[in-house]
Short mmCIF file of C-alpha atoms in Angstrom, two decimals:
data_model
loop_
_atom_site.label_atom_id
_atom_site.label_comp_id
_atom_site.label_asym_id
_atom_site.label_seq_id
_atom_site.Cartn_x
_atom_site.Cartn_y
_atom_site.Cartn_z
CA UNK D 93 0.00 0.00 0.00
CA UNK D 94 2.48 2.71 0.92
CA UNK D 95 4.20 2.54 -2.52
CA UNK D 96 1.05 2.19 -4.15
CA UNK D 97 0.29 5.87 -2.25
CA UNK D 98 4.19 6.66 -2.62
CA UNK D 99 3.34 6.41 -6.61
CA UNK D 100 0.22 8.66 -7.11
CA UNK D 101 0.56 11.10 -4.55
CA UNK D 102 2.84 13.47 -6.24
CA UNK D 103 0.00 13.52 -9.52
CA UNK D 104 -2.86 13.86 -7.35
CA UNK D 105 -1.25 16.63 -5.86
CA UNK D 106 -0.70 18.32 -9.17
CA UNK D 107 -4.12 17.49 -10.12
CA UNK D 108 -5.94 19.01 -7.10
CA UNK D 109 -3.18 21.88 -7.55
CA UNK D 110 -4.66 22.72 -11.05
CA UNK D 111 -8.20 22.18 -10.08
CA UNK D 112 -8.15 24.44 -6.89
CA UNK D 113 -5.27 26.98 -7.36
CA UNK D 114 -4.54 26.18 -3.96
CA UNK D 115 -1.29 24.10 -2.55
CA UNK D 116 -3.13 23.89 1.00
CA UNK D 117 -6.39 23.00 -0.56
CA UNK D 118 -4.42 20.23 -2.43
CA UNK D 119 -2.91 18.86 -0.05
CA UNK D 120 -6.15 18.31 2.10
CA UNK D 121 -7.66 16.84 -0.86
CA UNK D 122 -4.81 14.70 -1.17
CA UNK D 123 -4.28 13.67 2.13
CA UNK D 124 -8.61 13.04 2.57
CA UNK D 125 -8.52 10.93 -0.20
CA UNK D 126 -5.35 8.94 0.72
CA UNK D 127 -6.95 8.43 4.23
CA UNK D 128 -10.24 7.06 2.66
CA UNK D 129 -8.98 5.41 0.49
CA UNK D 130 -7.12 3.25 2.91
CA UNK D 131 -9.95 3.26 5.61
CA UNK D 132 -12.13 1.83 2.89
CA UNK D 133 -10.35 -0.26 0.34
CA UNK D 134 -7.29 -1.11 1.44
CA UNK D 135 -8.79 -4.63 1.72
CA UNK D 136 -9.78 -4.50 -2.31
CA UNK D 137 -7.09 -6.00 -4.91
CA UNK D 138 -4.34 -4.13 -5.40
CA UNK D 139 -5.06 -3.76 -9.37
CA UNK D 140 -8.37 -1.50 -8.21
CA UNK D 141 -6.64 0.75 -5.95
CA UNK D 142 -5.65 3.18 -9.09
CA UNK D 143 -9.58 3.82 -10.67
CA UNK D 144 -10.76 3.91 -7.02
CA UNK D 145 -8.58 6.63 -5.84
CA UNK D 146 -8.89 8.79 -9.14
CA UNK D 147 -12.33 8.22 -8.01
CA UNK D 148 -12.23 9.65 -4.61
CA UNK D 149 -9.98 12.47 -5.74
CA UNK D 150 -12.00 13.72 -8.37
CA UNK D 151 -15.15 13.49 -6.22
CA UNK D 152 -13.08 15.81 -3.40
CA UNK D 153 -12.21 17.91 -5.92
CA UNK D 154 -16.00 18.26 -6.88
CA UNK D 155 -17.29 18.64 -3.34
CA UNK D 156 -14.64 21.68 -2.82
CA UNK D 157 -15.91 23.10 -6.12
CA UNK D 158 -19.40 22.94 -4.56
CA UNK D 159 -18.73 24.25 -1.33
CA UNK D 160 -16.84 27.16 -2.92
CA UNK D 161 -20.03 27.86 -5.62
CA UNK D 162 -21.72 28.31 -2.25
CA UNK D 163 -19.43 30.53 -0.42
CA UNK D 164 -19.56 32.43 -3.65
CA UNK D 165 -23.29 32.75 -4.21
CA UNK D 166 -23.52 33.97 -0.01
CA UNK D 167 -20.79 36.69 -0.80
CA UNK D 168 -23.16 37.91 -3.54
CA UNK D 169 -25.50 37.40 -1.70
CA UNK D 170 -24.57 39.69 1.25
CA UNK D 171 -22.26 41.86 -0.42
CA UNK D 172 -24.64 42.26 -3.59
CA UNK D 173 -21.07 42.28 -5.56
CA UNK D 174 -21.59 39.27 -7.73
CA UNK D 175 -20.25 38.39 -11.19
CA UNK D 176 -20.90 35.71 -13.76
CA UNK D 177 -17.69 33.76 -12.69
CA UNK D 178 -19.88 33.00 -9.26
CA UNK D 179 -23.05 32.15 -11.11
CA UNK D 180 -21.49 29.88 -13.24
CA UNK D 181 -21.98 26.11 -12.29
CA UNK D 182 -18.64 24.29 -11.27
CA UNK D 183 -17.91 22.85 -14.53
CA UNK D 184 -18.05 25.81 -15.87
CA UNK D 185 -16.03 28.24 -13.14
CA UNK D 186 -12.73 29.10 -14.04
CA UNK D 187 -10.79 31.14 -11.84
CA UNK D 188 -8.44 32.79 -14.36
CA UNK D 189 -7.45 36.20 -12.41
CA UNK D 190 -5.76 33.58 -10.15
CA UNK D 191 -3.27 32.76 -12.72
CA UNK D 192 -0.68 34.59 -14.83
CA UNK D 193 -1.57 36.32 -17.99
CA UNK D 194 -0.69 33.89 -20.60
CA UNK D 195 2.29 35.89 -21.98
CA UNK D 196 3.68 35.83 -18.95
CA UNK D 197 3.33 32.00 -19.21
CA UNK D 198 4.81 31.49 -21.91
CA UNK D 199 7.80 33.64 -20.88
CA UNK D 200 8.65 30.31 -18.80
CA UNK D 201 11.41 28.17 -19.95
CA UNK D 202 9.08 25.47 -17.86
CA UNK D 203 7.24 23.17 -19.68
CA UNK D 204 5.46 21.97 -16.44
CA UNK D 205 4.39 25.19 -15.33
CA UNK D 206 3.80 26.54 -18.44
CA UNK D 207 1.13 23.89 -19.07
CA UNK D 208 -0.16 23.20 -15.96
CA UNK D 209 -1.10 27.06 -16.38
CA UNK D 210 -2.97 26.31 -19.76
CA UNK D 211 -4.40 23.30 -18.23
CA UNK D 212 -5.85 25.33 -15.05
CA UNK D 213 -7.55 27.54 -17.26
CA UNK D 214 -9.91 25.15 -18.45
CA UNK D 215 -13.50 24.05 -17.24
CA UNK D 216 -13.05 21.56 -14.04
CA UNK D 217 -14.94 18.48 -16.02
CA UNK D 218 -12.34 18.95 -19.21
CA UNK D 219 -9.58 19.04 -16.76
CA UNK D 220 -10.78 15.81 -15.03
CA UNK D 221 -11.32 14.29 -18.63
CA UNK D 222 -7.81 15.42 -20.14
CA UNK D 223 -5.71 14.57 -17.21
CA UNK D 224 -7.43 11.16 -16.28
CA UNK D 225 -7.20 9.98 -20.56
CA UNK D 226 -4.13 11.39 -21.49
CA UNK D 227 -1.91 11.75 -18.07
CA UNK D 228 -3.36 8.61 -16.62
CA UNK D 229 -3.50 6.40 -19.40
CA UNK D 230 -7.58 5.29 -18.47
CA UNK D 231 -10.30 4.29 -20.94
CA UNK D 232 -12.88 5.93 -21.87
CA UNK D 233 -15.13 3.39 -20.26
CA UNK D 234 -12.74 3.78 -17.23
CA UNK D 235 -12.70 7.69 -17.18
CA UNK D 236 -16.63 7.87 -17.41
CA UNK D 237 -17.04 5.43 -14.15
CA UNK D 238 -14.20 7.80 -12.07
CA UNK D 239 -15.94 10.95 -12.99
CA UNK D 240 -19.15 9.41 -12.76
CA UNK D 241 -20.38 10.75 -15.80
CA UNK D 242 -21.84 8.62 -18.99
CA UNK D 243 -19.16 8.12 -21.63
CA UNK D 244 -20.74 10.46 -24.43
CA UNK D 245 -19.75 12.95 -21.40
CA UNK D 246 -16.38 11.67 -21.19
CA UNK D 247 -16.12 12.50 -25.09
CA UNK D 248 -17.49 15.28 -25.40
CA UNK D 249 -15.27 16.98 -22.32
CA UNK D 250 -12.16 15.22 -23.87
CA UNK D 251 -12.92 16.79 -27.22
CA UNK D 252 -13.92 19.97 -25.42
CA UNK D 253 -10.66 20.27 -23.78
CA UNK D 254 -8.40 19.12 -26.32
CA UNK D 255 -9.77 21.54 -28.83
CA UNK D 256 -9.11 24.50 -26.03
CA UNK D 257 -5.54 23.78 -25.29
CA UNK D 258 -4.72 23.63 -29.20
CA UNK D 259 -6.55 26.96 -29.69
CA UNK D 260 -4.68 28.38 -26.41
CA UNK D 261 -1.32 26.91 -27.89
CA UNK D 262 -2.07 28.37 -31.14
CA UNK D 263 -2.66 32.08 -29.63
CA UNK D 264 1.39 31.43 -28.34
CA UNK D 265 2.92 29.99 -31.40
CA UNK I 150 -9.46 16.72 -41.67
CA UNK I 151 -10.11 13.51 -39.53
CA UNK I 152 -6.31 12.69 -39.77
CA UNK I 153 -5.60 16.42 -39.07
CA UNK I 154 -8.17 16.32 -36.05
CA UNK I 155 -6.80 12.78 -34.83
CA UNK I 156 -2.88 14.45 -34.98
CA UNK I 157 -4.01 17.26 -33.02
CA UNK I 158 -5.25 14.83 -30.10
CA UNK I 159 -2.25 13.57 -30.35
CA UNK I 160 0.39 16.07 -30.33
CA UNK I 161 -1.76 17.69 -27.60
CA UNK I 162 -1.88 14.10 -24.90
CA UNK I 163 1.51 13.49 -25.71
CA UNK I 164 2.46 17.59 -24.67
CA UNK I 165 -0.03 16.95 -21.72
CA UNK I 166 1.93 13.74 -20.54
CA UNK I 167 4.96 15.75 -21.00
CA UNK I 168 4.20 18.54 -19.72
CA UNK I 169 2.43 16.89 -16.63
CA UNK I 170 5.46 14.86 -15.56
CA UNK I 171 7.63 17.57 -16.02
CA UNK I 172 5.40 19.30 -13.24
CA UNK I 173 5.76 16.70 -10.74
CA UNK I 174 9.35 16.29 -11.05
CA UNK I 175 9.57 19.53 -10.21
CA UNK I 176 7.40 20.00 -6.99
CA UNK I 177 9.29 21.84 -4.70
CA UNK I 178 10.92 20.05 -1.39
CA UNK I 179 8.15 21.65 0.92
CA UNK I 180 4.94 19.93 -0.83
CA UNK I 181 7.15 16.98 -0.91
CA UNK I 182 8.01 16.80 2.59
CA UNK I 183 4.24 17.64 3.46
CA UNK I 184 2.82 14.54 1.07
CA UNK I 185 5.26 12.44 2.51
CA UNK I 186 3.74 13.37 6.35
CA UNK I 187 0.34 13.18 5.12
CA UNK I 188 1.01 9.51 3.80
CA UNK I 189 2.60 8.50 6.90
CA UNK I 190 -0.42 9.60 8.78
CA UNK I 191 -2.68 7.98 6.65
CA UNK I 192 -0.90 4.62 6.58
CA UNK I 193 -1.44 4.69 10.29
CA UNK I 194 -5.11 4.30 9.91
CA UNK I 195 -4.25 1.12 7.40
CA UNK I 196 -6.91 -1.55 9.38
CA UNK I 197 -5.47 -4.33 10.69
CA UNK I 198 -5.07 -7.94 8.81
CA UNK I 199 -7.95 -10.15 9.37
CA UNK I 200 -7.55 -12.97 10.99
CA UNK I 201 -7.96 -16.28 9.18
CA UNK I 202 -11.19 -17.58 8.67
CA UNK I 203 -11.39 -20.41 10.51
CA UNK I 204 -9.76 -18.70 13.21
CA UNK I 205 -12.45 -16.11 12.67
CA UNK I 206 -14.99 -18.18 12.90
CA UNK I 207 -13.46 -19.29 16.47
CA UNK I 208 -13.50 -15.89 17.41
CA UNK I 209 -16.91 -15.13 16.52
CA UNK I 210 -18.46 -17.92 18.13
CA UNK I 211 -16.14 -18.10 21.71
CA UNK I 212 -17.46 -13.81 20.90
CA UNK I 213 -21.19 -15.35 20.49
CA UNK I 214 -20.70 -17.62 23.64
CA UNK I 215 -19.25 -15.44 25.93
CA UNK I 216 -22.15 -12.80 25.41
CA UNK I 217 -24.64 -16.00 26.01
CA UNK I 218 -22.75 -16.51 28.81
CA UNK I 219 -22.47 -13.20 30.32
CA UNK I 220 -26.37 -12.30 30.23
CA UNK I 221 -27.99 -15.46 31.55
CA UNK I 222 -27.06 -15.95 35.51
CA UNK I 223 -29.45 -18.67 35.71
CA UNK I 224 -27.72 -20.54 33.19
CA UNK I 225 -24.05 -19.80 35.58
CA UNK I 226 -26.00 -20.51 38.21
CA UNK I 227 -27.04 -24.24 37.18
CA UNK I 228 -23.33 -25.22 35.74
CA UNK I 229 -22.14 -23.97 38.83
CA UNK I 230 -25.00 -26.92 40.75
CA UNK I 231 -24.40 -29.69 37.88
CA UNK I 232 -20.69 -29.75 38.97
CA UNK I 233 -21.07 -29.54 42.51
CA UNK I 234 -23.98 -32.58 42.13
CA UNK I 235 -21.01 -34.53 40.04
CA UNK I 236 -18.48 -33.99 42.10
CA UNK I 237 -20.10 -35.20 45.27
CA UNK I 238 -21.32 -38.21 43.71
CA UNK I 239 -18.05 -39.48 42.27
CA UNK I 240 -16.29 -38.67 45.51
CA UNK I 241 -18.77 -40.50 47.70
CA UNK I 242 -18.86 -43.43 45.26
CA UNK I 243 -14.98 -43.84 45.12
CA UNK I 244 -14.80 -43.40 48.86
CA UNK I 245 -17.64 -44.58 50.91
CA UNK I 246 -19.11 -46.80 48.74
CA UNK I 247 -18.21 -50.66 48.08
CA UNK I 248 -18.58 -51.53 44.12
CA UNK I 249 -22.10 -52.24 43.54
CA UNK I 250 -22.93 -56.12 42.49
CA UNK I 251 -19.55 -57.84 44.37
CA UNK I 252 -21.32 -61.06 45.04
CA UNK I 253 -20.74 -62.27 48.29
CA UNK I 254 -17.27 -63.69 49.58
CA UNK I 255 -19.10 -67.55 50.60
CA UNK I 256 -20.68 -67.54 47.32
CA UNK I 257 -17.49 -66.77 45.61
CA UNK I 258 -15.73 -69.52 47.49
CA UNK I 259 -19.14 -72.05 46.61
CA UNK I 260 -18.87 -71.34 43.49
CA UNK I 261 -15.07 -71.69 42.63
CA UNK I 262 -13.71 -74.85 40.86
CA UNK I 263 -11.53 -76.84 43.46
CA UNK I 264 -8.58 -75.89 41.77
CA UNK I 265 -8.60 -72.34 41.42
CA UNK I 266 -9.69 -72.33 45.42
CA UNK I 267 -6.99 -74.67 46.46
CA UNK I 268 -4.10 -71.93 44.02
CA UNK I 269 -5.58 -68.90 45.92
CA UNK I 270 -3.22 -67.74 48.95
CA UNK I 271 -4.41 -67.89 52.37
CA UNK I 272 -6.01 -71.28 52.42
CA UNK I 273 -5.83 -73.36 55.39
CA UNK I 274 -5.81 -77.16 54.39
CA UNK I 275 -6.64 -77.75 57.70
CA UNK I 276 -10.25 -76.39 56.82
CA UNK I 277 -10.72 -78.28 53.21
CA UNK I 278 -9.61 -81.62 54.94
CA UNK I 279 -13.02 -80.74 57.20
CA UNK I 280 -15.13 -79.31 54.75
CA UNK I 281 -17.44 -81.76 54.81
CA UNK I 282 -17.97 -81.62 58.64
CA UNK I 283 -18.43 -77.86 58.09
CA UNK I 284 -20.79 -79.13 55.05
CA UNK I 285 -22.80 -81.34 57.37
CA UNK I 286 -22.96 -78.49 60.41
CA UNK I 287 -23.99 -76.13 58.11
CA UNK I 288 -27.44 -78.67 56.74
CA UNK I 289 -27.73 -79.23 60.23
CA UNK I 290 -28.14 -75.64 61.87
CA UNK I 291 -27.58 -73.53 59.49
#
């Protein structure tokens, strides 16, 4: 088990990173899911441990999402200062003033950061659907049961997110 | 333009695998330190092994009997009586009591072929040479 954890919690780290902009938020989703995931399945074969805690990541990162959609629509609430970035559902939120202007971006010699920047940008659902198909190597079939989603979903993000990130590489090239 | 589209997924997983890795080779020694504590912490809450099976079913039902056990004093109450009542009973029968059904020692001695009376030790000759005086004495006022 521990080099099971040893093995995925560096990329779940950089996956909650990207989702929530947050290093302390991602590490609580890390660490939650690591500790559920061995409170609950640690008895399950070891082959399942992988889809089960992309499973239980991705779900944490949709439950801080939600909370945050919520925090967001009492602040407007209250404050009456709202904007369409808060009344946007959480698929669709993207927190872009947290981030560097792109040409600052691509002013990195950093491949990582420079990507993990473009990546960030995008919608949380085509993040979830690029990183888990092309970073984690999972099916469609797969991707669709983590995100609990159907698998025209799955497509459609995939396609979605793919066709973003060319059209925000093309803007740099 | 499907082999143009298809290229374009393509180039763009295999910049996102890149590009991804890249990123977590380069996280910085604090968030490395920090994951490492946080999986530490949460290995400590790893459950422990189960025991066999059989030896869980042993468990469960000394578990299952011990509970019975516990919550019925009328139940500890009558072992406690059915060993007493045991005990007793063998004790007075080993100590106080003669085997039951030992048939008498004259009927024994009747009964015995002459042979196997005359090998047992203790047997005065003097009486078998007047056994049939004792015989006679015996029709007479016995």
């Amino acid at each position: 088990m521990e080099r099971f954890l040893q093995s995925v919690e560096r990329r779940a780290f950089v996956t909650a990173r990207m989702a929530t902009h947050d290093d302390e938020e991602a590490l609580d989703i890390v660490q939650d899911s690591l500790l559920k995931l061995i409170k609950k399945y640690s008895n399950r074969p070891e082959q399942e441990w992988g889809p089960l805690f992309n499973s239980i990541l991705h779900s944490r990162i949709n439950d801080w999402y939600r909370r945050r959609m919520v925090r967001n629509r009492w602040r407007v609430f209250w404050r009456g200062d709202g904007d369409d970035e808060a009344a946007a559902g959480p698929e669709e939120w993207v927190a872009q003033t947290l981030f560097p202007e792109p040409d600052q971006q691509m002013d990195s010699d950093i491949l990582g950061e420079r990507l993990t920047g473009l990546i960030s940008q995008l919608p949380l659902r085509q993040q979830q659907a690029l990183m888990l198909r092309a970073w984690e190597g999972y099916s469609i079939e797969e991707t669709a049961d983590i995100m609990s989603c159907s698998i025209g979903s799955v497509k459609t993000h995939f396609a979605r997110a793919v066709s973003n990130l060319r059209a925000k590489l093309g803007e740099y090239r | 333009m499907n082999n143009e589209h298809e290229h374009g997924h393509v180039d763009v997983e295999q910049w996102v695998r890149q590009g991804l890795d890249t990123s977590v080779e380069q996280l910085e020694p604090g968030i490395l330190a920090r994951l490492q504590l946080g999986r530490e912490q949460a290995l400590k809450a790893l459950p422990e092994p189960e025991p066999e099976p059989g030896r869980q079913e042993a468990t469960a039902a000394a578990g299952r009997w011990g509970v019975f056990w516990r919550s019925h004093a009328w139940m500890r109450a009558g072992w406690v009586l059915v060993v007493l009542i045991s005990a007793t009973l063998w004790l007075d029968r080993v100590f106080f009591m003669s085997p039951p059904n030992a048939p008498p020692v004259s009927l024994m001695v009747e009964d015995m072929p002459i042979e196997l009376f005359m090998s047992r030790e203790g047997v005065e000759l003097e009486l078998l040479d007047n056994l049939d005086m004792y015989e006679w004495l015996a029709a007479e006022y016995g």
